[in-house]
Amino acid sequence: MDPELTTLAQSASLTLVTLMATDSWERTRDGIVAVWRRARPERADAVAAELDSTREDLAADPGSEAELAAEWQGRIRRLLIDRPEVVVELRSLLDERAPGPAPGPAVSQRATASGDSRVYQAGRDLRITER
C-alpha cells in the first residue's frame, strides 16, 4: 500500500476522533458521511451509525481515543485503497476542520548582567534556593 495513503488514514482517524469532542463535530460528521456517500453509497448510512457509536464510546471512556482512532484508521485506509479519488476531498475536509495548536501567551524577556550580579528569568514559575 502507498505509504502516503497510510499516513493520511492515520492522520484522518486521529483528527476525526479528536473532533468528536468538539463543537464542530456535527459538521465534521456530515462531511465524512458525504465522502462515504460519494465513494461507497451503500455504506454511508452504516458509517453514520458507526460514527455516532464511536462518539458515544469516546464520551463513556475518554481514555479509549487511541483505540477508536485505530479502528477508524482501518476503515479510512480501506476506503482510500478502494477509492483513491477521495484523497483530495478527505484531505480538504480534515484540513478545514483540524484543530490547530492551542495559542499561548507571547513571552519576551531581556536581561543584562555585569560584574557579580545575577539574572533569573522564567516564562512561568521560578523557584530559587541560594545558600
PDB file of C-alpha atoms in Angstrom:
ATOM      1  CA  MET A   1       0.000   0.000   0.000  1.00  0.00           C
ATOM      2  CA  ASP A   2       1.079   3.544  -0.712  1.00  0.00           C
ATOM      3  CA  PRO A   3       2.763   4.975   2.421  1.00  0.00           C
ATOM      4  CA  GLU A   4       1.116   8.332   1.712  1.00  0.00           C
ATOM      5  CA  LEU A   5      -2.342   6.728   1.983  1.00  0.00           C
ATOM      6  CA  THR A   6      -1.355   5.025   5.224  1.00  0.00           C
ATOM      7  CA  THR A   7      -0.166   8.332   6.672  1.00  0.00           C
ATOM      8  CA  LEU A   8      -3.335  10.081   5.527  1.00  0.00           C
ATOM      9  CA  ALA A   9      -5.524   7.360   7.051  1.00  0.00           C
ATOM     10  CA  GLN A  10      -3.659   7.638  10.356  1.00  0.00           C
ATOM     11  CA  SER A  11      -3.858  11.417  10.436  1.00  0.00           C
ATOM     12  CA  ALA A  12      -7.517  11.409   9.378  1.00  0.00           C
ATOM     13  CA  SER A  13      -8.525   8.918  12.056  1.00  0.00           C
ATOM     14  CA  LEU A  14      -6.783  10.840  14.839  1.00  0.00           C
ATOM     15  CA  THR A  15      -8.314  14.115  13.681  1.00  0.00           C
ATOM     16  CA  LEU A  16     -11.736  12.506  13.356  1.00  0.00           C
ATOM     17  CA  VAL A  17     -11.741  11.057  16.869  1.00  0.00           C
ATOM     18  CA  THR A  18     -10.305  14.275  18.331  1.00  0.00           C
ATOM     19  CA  LEU A  19     -13.068  16.313  16.694  1.00  0.00           C
ATOM     20  CA  MET A  20     -15.746  14.078  18.214  1.00  0.00           C
ATOM     21  CA  ALA A  21     -15.401  16.007  21.454  1.00  0.00           C
ATOM     22  CA  THR A  22     -15.662  19.472  19.868  1.00  0.00           C
ATOM     23  CA  ASP A  23     -18.412  21.854  18.833  1.00  0.00           C
ATOM     24  CA  SER A  24     -17.626  21.275  15.157  1.00  0.00           C
ATOM     25  CA  TRP A  25     -18.431  17.566  15.390  1.00  0.00           C
ATOM     26  CA  GLU A  26     -21.784  17.664  13.553  1.00  0.00           C
ATOM     27  CA  ARG A  27     -20.265  19.398  10.523  1.00  0.00           C
ATOM     28  CA  THR A  28     -17.299  17.032  10.566  1.00  0.00           C
ATOM     29  CA  ARG A  29     -19.595  14.000  10.816  1.00  0.00           C
ATOM     30  CA  ASP A  30     -21.710  15.255   7.911  1.00  0.00           C
ATOM     31  CA  GLY A  31     -18.574  15.836   5.842  1.00  0.00           C
ATOM     32  CA  ILE A  32     -17.213  12.336   6.492  1.00  0.00           C
ATOM     33  CA  VAL A  33     -20.574  10.759   5.685  1.00  0.00           C
ATOM     34  CA  ALA A  34     -20.719  12.806   2.467  1.00  0.00           C
ATOM     35  CA  VAL A  35     -17.286  11.471   1.441  1.00  0.00           C
ATOM     36  CA  TRP A  36     -18.520   7.914   2.025  1.00  0.00           C
ATOM     37  CA  ARG A  37     -21.798   8.620   0.235  1.00  0.00           C
ATOM     38  CA  ARG A  38     -19.909   9.672  -2.913  1.00  0.00           C
ATOM     39  CA  ALA A  39     -17.341   6.879  -2.717  1.00  0.00           C
ATOM     40  CA  ARG A  40     -19.402   3.969  -1.378  1.00  0.00           C
ATOM     41  CA  PRO A  41     -23.066   4.993  -1.128  1.00  0.00           C
ATOM     42  CA  GLU A  42     -24.149   1.569   0.080  1.00  0.00           C
ATOM     43  CA  ARG A  43     -22.031   2.037   3.251  1.00  0.00           C
ATOM     44  CA  ALA A  44     -22.846   5.697   4.049  1.00  0.00           C
ATOM     45  CA  ASP A  45     -25.712   5.033   6.461  1.00  0.00           C
ATOM     46  CA  ALA A  46     -23.709   2.373   8.295  1.00  0.00           C
ATOM     47  CA  VAL A  47     -20.733   4.740   8.560  1.00  0.00           C
ATOM     48  CA  ALA A  48     -23.011   7.441  10.017  1.00  0.00           C
ATOM     49  CA  ALA A  49     -24.221   4.984  12.662  1.00  0.00           C
ATOM     50  CA  GLU A  50     -20.642   3.839  13.387  1.00  0.00           C
ATOM     51  CA  LEU A  51     -19.531   7.462  13.837  1.00  0.00           C
ATOM     52  CA  ASP A  52     -22.338   8.051  16.336  1.00  0.00           C
ATOM     53  CA  SER A  53     -21.454   4.856  18.179  1.00  0.00           C
ATOM     54  CA  THR A  54     -17.765   5.797  18.286  1.00  0.00           C
ATOM     55  CA  ARG A  55     -18.624   9.205  19.719  1.00  0.00           C
ATOM     56  CA  GLU A  56     -20.727   7.564  22.440  1.00  0.00           C
ATOM     57  CA  ASP A  57     -17.866   5.171  23.226  1.00  0.00           C
ATOM     58  CA  LEU A  58     -15.445   8.103  23.467  1.00  0.00           C
ATOM     59  CA  ALA A  59     -17.774  10.010  25.782  1.00  0.00           C
ATOM     60  CA  ALA A  60     -18.092   6.950  28.035  1.00  0.00           C
ATOM     61  CA  ASP A  61     -14.337   6.284  28.077  1.00  0.00           C
ATOM     62  CA  PRO A  62     -12.123   9.220  27.028  1.00  0.00           C
ATOM     63  CA  GLY A  63      -9.067   7.009  27.516  1.00  0.00           C
ATOM     64  CA  SER A  64     -10.112   4.902  24.536  1.00  0.00           C
ATOM     65  CA  GLU A  65      -9.227   7.618  21.990  1.00  0.00           C
ATOM     66  CA  ALA A  66      -6.198   5.759  20.568  1.00  0.00           C
ATOM     67  CA  GLU A  67      -8.128   2.506  20.228  1.00  0.00           C
ATOM     68  CA  LEU A  68     -11.061   4.226  18.499  1.00  0.00           C
ATOM     69  CA  ALA A  69      -8.693   6.119  16.193  1.00  0.00           C
ATOM     70  CA  ALA A  70      -7.052   2.812  15.219  1.00  0.00           C
ATOM     71  CA  GLU A  71     -10.454   1.369  14.290  1.00  0.00           C
ATOM     72  CA  TRP A  72     -11.211   4.381  12.108  1.00  0.00           C
ATOM     73  CA  GLN A  73      -7.736   4.261  10.591  1.00  0.00           C
ATOM     74  CA  GLY A  74      -8.548   0.820   9.205  1.00  0.00           C
ATOM     75  CA  ARG A  75     -11.900   1.963   7.808  1.00  0.00           C
ATOM     76  CA  ILE A  76     -10.417   5.044   6.212  1.00  0.00           C
ATOM     77  CA  ARG A  77      -7.425   3.127   4.827  1.00  0.00           C
ATOM     78  CA  ARG A  78      -9.736   0.589   3.175  1.00  0.00           C
ATOM     79  CA  LEU A  79     -11.810   3.411   1.687  1.00  0.00           C
ATOM     80  CA  LEU A  80      -8.702   5.092   0.271  1.00  0.00           C
ATOM     81  CA  ILE A  81      -7.423   1.838  -1.207  1.00  0.00           C
ATOM     82  CA  ASP A  82     -10.816   1.147  -2.755  1.00  0.00           C
ATOM     83  CA  ARG A  83     -11.490   4.723  -3.913  1.00  0.00           C
ATOM     84  CA  PRO A  84      -8.219   6.717  -4.173  1.00  0.00           C
ATOM     85  CA  GLU A  85     -10.100   9.559  -5.861  1.00  0.00           C
ATOM     86  CA  VAL A  86     -11.431  10.680  -2.447  1.00  0.00           C
ATOM     87  CA  VAL A  87      -7.937  11.520  -1.141  1.00  0.00           C
ATOM     88  CA  VAL A  88      -8.174  15.189  -2.125  1.00  0.00           C
ATOM     89  CA  GLU A  89     -11.685  15.580  -0.713  1.00  0.00           C
ATOM     90  CA  LEU A  90     -10.776  13.883   2.564  1.00  0.00           C
ATOM     91  CA  ARG A  91      -7.618  15.980   2.969  1.00  0.00           C
ATOM     92  CA  SER A  92      -9.551  19.152   2.285  1.00  0.00           C
ATOM     93  CA  LEU A  93     -12.257  18.256   4.803  1.00  0.00           C
ATOM     94  CA  LEU A  94      -9.783  17.409   7.550  1.00  0.00           C
ATOM     95  CA  ASP A  95      -7.525  20.403   6.896  1.00  0.00           C
ATOM     96  CA  GLU A  96     -10.556  22.637   7.216  1.00  0.00           C
ATOM     97  CA  ARG A  97     -11.654  21.037  10.478  1.00  0.00           C
ATOM     98  CA  ALA A  98      -8.371  20.034  12.135  1.00  0.00           C
ATOM     99  CA  PRO A  99      -7.815  21.689  15.477  1.00  0.00           C
ATOM    100  CA  GLY A 100      -4.769  23.955  15.441  1.00  0.00           C
ATOM    101  CA  PRO A 101      -2.250  24.292  18.197  1.00  0.00           C
ATOM    102  CA  ALA A 102      -3.534  25.997  21.287  1.00  0.00           C
ATOM    103  CA  PRO A 103      -2.425  29.608  21.292  1.00  0.00           C
ATOM    104  CA  GLY A 104      -0.223  30.519  24.195  1.00  0.00           C
ATOM    105  CA  PRO A 105       0.798  33.861  25.590  1.00  0.00           C
ATOM    106  CA  ALA A 106       3.757  35.530  23.932  1.00  0.00           C
ATOM    107  CA  VAL A 107       6.693  35.875  26.273  1.00  0.00           C
ATOM    108  CA  SER A 108       9.597  38.172  25.579  1.00  0.00           C
ATOM    109  CA  GLN A 109      12.460  38.557  28.008  1.00  0.00           C
ATOM    110  CA  ARG A 110      15.660  40.534  28.021  1.00  0.00           C
ATOM    111  CA  ALA A 111      18.259  40.834  30.720  1.00  0.00           C
ATOM    112  CA  THR A 112      21.737  42.189  31.153  1.00  0.00           C
ATOM    113  CA  ALA A 113      24.088  41.271  33.947  1.00  0.00           C
ATOM    114  CA  SER A 114      27.519  42.604  34.740  1.00  0.00           C
ATOM    115  CA  GLY A 115      30.068  42.110  37.462  1.00  0.00           C
ATOM    116  CA  ASP A 116      28.867  39.814  40.239  1.00  0.00           C
ATOM    117  CA  SER A 117      25.149  40.321  39.522  1.00  0.00           C
ATOM    118  CA  ARG A 118      22.733  37.533  38.663  1.00  0.00           C
ATOM    119  CA  VAL A 119      19.689  37.454  36.462  1.00  0.00           C
ATOM    120  CA  TYR A 120      16.836  34.983  36.935  1.00  0.00           C
ATOM    121  CA  GLN A 121      14.176  34.761  34.248  1.00  0.00           C
ATOM    122  CA  ALA A 122      11.242  32.462  33.711  1.00  0.00           C
ATOM    123  CA  GLY A 123       8.210  32.359  31.484  1.00  0.00           C
ATOM    124  CA  ARG A 124       6.263  30.933  34.359  1.00  0.00           C
ATOM    125  CA  ASP A 125       7.070  29.555  37.812  1.00  0.00           C
ATOM    126  CA  LEU A 126      10.513  30.178  39.208  1.00  0.00           C
ATOM    127  CA  ARG A 127      11.993  28.854  42.441  1.00  0.00           C
ATOM    128  CA  ILE A 128      15.407  29.952  43.599  1.00  0.00           C
ATOM    129  CA  THR A 129      17.162  28.499  46.586  1.00  0.00           C
ATOM    130  CA  GLU A 130      20.511  30.017  47.462  1.00  0.00           C
ATOM    131  CA  ARG A 131      22.730  29.028  50.338  1.00  0.00           C
TER     132      ARG A 131
END
